[in-house]
Short mmCIF file of C-alpha atoms and ligand atoms in Angstrom, two decimals:
data_model
loop_
_atom_site.label_atom_id
_atom_site.label_comp_id
_atom_site.label_asym_id
_atom_site.label_seq_id
_atom_site.Cartn_x
_atom_site.Cartn_y
_atom_site.Cartn_z
CA UNK A 1 -4.53 -21.66 7.58
CA UNK A 2 -8.15 -22.40 8.45
CA UNK A 3 -10.84 -22.05 5.81
CA UNK A 4 -12.90 -19.29 7.48
CA UNK A 5 -15.53 -17.31 5.57
CA UNK A 6 -14.41 -13.72 6.11
CA UNK A 7 -16.90 -10.87 5.72
CA UNK A 8 -14.46 -8.28 4.43
CA UNK A 9 -11.25 -8.37 2.40
CA UNK A 10 -9.04 -5.32 2.95
CA UNK A 11 -6.43 -4.54 0.30
CA UNK A 12 -3.28 -2.54 0.54
CA UNK A 13 -2.71 -0.70 -2.75
CA UNK A 14 0.97 -0.21 -3.65
CA UNK A 15 2.54 -3.64 -4.17
CA UNK A 16 -0.72 -5.61 -3.85
CA UNK A 17 -2.96 -4.29 -6.62
CA UNK A 18 -0.38 -2.40 -8.70
CA UNK A 19 3.38 -1.90 -8.81
CA UNK A 20 3.57 1.80 -7.99
CA UNK A 21 6.68 1.13 -5.84
CA UNK A 22 8.79 1.60 -8.98
CA UNK A 23 7.36 5.12 -9.45
CA UNK A 24 7.90 5.99 -5.78
CA UNK A 25 11.49 4.78 -6.23
CA UNK A 26 12.14 6.94 -9.32
CA UNK A 27 10.74 10.03 -7.58
CA UNK A 28 12.79 9.48 -4.38
CA UNK A 29 15.86 8.75 -6.52
CA UNK A 30 15.54 12.13 -8.29
CA UNK A 31 15.36 13.86 -4.92
CA UNK A 32 18.43 11.93 -3.71
CA UNK A 33 20.31 12.94 -6.88
CA UNK A 34 19.52 16.60 -6.18
CA UNK A 35 20.89 16.08 -2.68
CA UNK A 36 23.96 14.42 -4.26
CA UNK A 37 23.75 10.86 -3.00
CA UNK A 38 22.84 7.53 -4.60
CA UNK A 39 19.64 5.73 -3.60
CA UNK A 40 19.45 2.04 -4.41
CA UNK A 41 16.54 -0.29 -5.19
CA UNK A 42 17.49 -2.33 -2.14
CA UNK A 43 17.21 0.74 0.11
CA UNK A 44 13.82 1.45 -1.46
CA UNK A 45 12.51 -1.80 0.08
CA UNK A 46 12.54 -0.10 3.51
CA UNK A 47 10.17 2.63 2.23
CA UNK A 48 7.39 0.25 1.15
CA UNK A 49 4.16 0.79 3.07
CA UNK A 50 5.75 3.65 5.02
CA UNK A 51 4.18 7.16 5.05
CA UNK A 52 5.58 9.95 2.86
CA UNK A 53 7.27 11.90 5.70
CA UNK A 54 8.66 8.76 7.34
CA UNK A 55 9.99 7.70 3.92
CA UNK A 56 11.77 11.06 3.60
CA UNK A 57 13.39 10.59 7.01
CA UNK A 58 14.62 7.13 5.95
CA UNK A 59 15.93 8.53 2.64
CA UNK A 60 17.83 11.34 4.38
CA UNK A 61 19.26 8.72 6.75
CA UNK A 62 20.55 6.68 3.79
CA UNK A 63 22.27 9.82 2.49
CA UNK A 64 23.81 10.60 5.90
CA UNK A 65 21.74 13.81 6.06
CA UNK A 66 19.51 13.09 9.08
CA UNK A 67 18.90 16.10 11.33
CA UNK A 68 20.28 18.64 8.84
CA UNK A 69 16.99 20.15 7.60
CA UNK A 70 14.18 22.14 9.20
CA UNK A 71 10.59 20.86 9.22
CA UNK A 72 9.70 23.43 6.53
CA UNK A 73 12.55 22.26 4.28
CA UNK A 74 11.51 18.64 4.74
CA UNK A 75 7.91 19.45 3.86
CA UNK A 76 9.12 21.17 0.69
CA UNK A 77 11.20 18.11 -0.22
CA UNK A 78 8.26 15.78 0.38
CA UNK A 79 6.05 18.00 -1.80
CA UNK A 80 8.63 18.00 -4.56
CA UNK A 81 8.90 14.19 -4.43
CA UNK A 82 5.11 13.97 -4.57
CA UNK A 83 4.92 16.23 -7.64
CA UNK A 84 7.41 13.95 -9.42
CA UNK A 85 5.45 10.87 -8.33
CA UNK A 86 2.06 12.28 -9.37
CA UNK A 87 3.48 13.18 -12.81
CA UNK A 88 4.30 9.49 -13.23
CA UNK A 89 1.05 8.02 -11.94
CA UNK A 90 -1.01 10.43 -14.06
CA UNK A 91 0.15 8.20 -16.94
CA UNK A 92 -0.68 4.91 -15.16
CA UNK A 93 -2.59 2.58 -17.49
CA UNK A 94 -5.37 0.25 -16.44
CA UNK A 95 -3.43 -2.77 -17.73
CA UNK A 96 -0.86 -2.08 -14.99
CA UNK A 97 -3.36 -3.57 -12.51
CA UNK A 98 -1.78 -6.87 -11.40
CA UNK A 99 -3.11 -9.93 -13.25
CA UNK A 100 -5.83 -11.79 -11.37
CA UNK A 101 -7.05 -8.81 -9.31
CA UNK A 102 -10.36 -8.36 -11.14
CA UNK A 103 -10.97 -12.12 -11.14
CA UNK A 104 -10.47 -12.19 -7.36
CA UNK A 105 -12.72 -9.15 -6.84
CA UNK A 106 -15.49 -10.90 -8.82
CA UNK A 107 -15.15 -14.04 -6.68
CA UNK A 108 -15.41 -11.91 -3.52
CA UNK A 109 -18.54 -10.15 -4.84
CA UNK A 110 -20.13 -13.52 -5.69
CA UNK A 111 -19.53 -14.69 -2.12
CA UNK A 112 -20.95 -11.45 -0.67
CA UNK A 113 -17.58 -10.51 0.86
CA UNK A 114 -17.08 -6.75 1.15
CA UNK A 115 -14.05 -5.14 -0.48
CA UNK A 116 -12.09 -2.37 1.27
CA UNK A 117 -8.95 -0.38 0.60
CA UNK A 118 -6.49 0.26 3.44
CA UNK A 119 -3.59 2.22 1.96
CA UNK A 120 -1.00 4.61 3.41
CA UNK A 121 -1.04 6.60 0.16
CA UNK A 122 -2.68 10.01 -0.09
CA UNK A 123 -2.73 9.42 -3.85
CA UNK A 124 -4.89 6.28 -3.57
CA UNK A 125 -8.07 7.81 -5.11
CA UNK A 126 -6.09 9.03 -8.13
CA UNK A 127 -4.49 5.58 -8.62
CA UNK A 128 -7.81 3.72 -8.28
CA UNK A 129 -9.31 6.12 -10.82
CA UNK A 130 -6.49 5.55 -13.32
CA UNK A 131 -6.92 1.77 -12.91
CA UNK A 132 -10.73 2.15 -13.23
CA UNK A 133 -11.40 0.01 -10.14
CA UNK A 134 -12.86 2.57 -7.68
CA UNK A 135 -16.36 1.10 -8.16
CA UNK A 136 -15.38 -2.28 -6.71
CA UNK A 137 -14.71 -0.87 -3.23
CA UNK A 138 -17.32 -0.77 -0.46
CA UNK A 139 -15.08 1.58 1.51
CA UNK A 140 -11.79 3.36 0.83
CA UNK A 141 -9.47 4.41 3.65
CA UNK A 142 -6.22 6.10 2.61
CA UNK A 143 -3.32 8.15 3.95
CA UNK A 144 -5.33 11.37 3.94
CA UNK A 145 -7.86 9.97 6.44
CA UNK A 146 -5.64 8.45 9.13
CA UNK A 147 -3.53 10.14 11.78
CA UNK A 148 -1.23 7.18 12.52
CA UNK A 149 0.69 5.37 9.78
CA UNK A 150 1.21 1.59 9.50
CA UNK A 151 2.35 -0.40 11.55
CA UNK A 152 -0.38 1.32 13.58
CA UNK A 153 -3.62 -0.60 12.85
CA UNK A 154 -5.75 2.58 12.47
CA UNK A 155 -6.19 2.36 8.68
CA UNK A 156 -7.56 -1.21 8.83
CA UNK A 157 -9.72 -0.60 11.91
CA UNK A 158 -11.36 2.37 10.11
CA UNK A 159 -12.11 0.19 7.09
CA UNK A 160 -13.81 -2.45 9.30
CA UNK A 161 -15.74 0.17 11.28
CA UNK A 162 -16.96 1.91 8.11
CA UNK A 163 -18.54 -1.40 7.08
CA UNK A 164 -19.70 -2.33 10.57
CA UNK A 165 -17.76 -5.59 10.45
CA UNK A 166 -15.80 -6.96 13.45
CA UNK A 167 -12.02 -6.95 12.99
CA UNK A 168 -11.81 -10.74 13.45
CA UNK A 169 -14.03 -11.16 10.36
CA UNK A 170 -11.57 -9.22 8.18
CA UNK A 171 -8.67 -10.51 6.11
CA UNK A 172 -5.90 -8.17 4.96
CA UNK A 173 -3.73 -8.50 1.84
CA UNK A 174 -0.42 -6.67 2.29
CA UNK A 175 3.06 -6.60 0.74
CA UNK A 176 4.91 -4.74 3.50
CA UNK A 177 6.17 -5.68 6.95
CA UNK A 178 4.63 -2.51 8.41
CA UNK A 179 1.25 -3.38 6.89
CA UNK A 180 1.28 -7.01 8.07
CA UNK A 181 2.11 -5.84 11.60
CA UNK A 182 -0.80 -3.38 11.40
CA UNK A 183 -3.19 -6.15 10.32
CA UNK A 184 -2.10 -8.43 13.18
CA UNK A 185 -2.41 -5.56 15.68
CA UNK A 186 -5.97 -5.01 14.44
CA UNK A 187 -6.76 -8.67 15.16
CA UNK A 188 -7.21 -9.48 11.46
CA UNK A 189 -5.85 -12.32 9.32
CA UNK A 190 -2.71 -11.13 7.54
CA UNK A 191 -1.96 -12.51 4.08
CA UNK A 192 1.41 -11.50 2.64
CA UNK A 193 1.80 -10.84 -1.07
CA UNK A 194 5.36 -11.71 -2.03
CA UNK A 195 7.79 -14.36 -0.80
CA UNK A 196 7.74 -16.12 2.63
CA UNK A 197 11.40 -15.20 3.25
CA UNK A 198 10.57 -11.47 3.20
CA UNK A 199 7.25 -11.70 5.05
CA UNK A 200 7.79 -14.06 8.03
CA UNK A 201 4.99 -12.56 10.17
CA UNK A 202 2.23 -13.30 7.64
CA UNK A 203 -0.37 -16.01 8.40
CA UNK A 204 -0.02 -17.12 4.78
CA UNK A 205 2.12 -15.87 1.89
CA UNK A 206 0.99 -16.02 -1.75
CA UNK A 207 2.45 -14.47 -4.89
CA UNK A 208 -0.71 -12.67 -6.02
CA UNK A 209 -4.18 -12.04 -4.57
CA UNK A 210 -6.00 -14.46 -6.93
CA UNK A 211 -4.02 -17.35 -5.40
CA UNK A 212 -6.37 -16.94 -2.42
CA UNK A 213 -9.41 -18.02 -4.53
CA UNK A 214 -9.11 -21.72 -3.49
CA UNK A 215 -9.24 -20.66 0.20
CA UNK A 216 -12.64 -18.97 -0.18
CA UNK A 217 -15.13 -21.25 1.56
P1 B16 B 1 1.93 8.83 -0.82
P2 B16 B 1 0.42 1.40 0.43
C1 B16 B 1 2.23 3.39 0.56
O1 B16 B 1 1.10 2.79 -0.05
C2 B16 B 1 3.50 3.07 -0.22
O2 B16 B 1 3.80 1.68 -0.14
C3 B16 B 1 4.66 3.85 0.33
O3 B16 B 1 5.83 3.59 -0.42
C4 B16 B 1 4.32 5.35 0.29
O4 B16 B 1 5.36 6.13 0.85
C5 B16 B 1 3.01 5.58 1.06
O5 B16 B 1 1.98 4.79 0.50
C6 B16 B 1 2.58 7.03 1.01
O6 B16 B 1 2.24 7.35 -0.32
O7 B16 B 1 3.20 9.60 -0.82
O8 B16 B 1 1.33 8.61 -2.20
O9 B16 B 1 0.90 9.43 0.14
O10 B16 B 1 1.44 0.33 0.17
O11 B16 B 1 0.04 1.55 1.89
O12 B16 B 1 -0.78 1.30 -0.48
MG1 MG B 2 2.00 -1.78 -0.07
#
């Protein structure tokens, strides 16, 4: 991967800055239990980076319950799952921020590279507040501000536009397939956080964001 000086680093939230996927999983699992089917950690992988309503559709599919509920019933289920999830993230501690994140943010600030959030989560502001990192961001775009969920590039394009930076000068850090596709569609560099086997479409895969420090020009 070339050593370009990007002007903006856009971060996904869940799975890149903090492991909230485990709390999403527990909340969806409770809902599945109420509906009397088992929901596995492996199935939860498919929900990463996916919007709340799309996640519910996938969950109902895993339980063989697709097409059985009205829109109103599904909205009630999604609300219930969110209440369970919010209960859990209200207790999130700032030491749950992944190691190396603050170090990387400081390197970006030193280089004059803007920091943006591009998350599908409507709970992003609450999570950033709990982690005490809201002040690092030059712009925050979350699930409450976009009309099209990842893999649509809207969330990342908004972040770039808010900062008046061309898409090709942005680099995205993402842990999900949907998010990496969105970054590529936006014409941005897509760095996967995880393992190369799971993220084949990434331009580069690293285990944590601070491993990108040596690539900063
Ligand atoms: P909420 P990200 C995504 O966040 C999560 O990965 C995904 O599991 C979740 O369903 C989605 O946010 C919506 O979250 O229900 O809190 O609005 O990875 O894009 O930061
Ligand atoms: Mg994510």
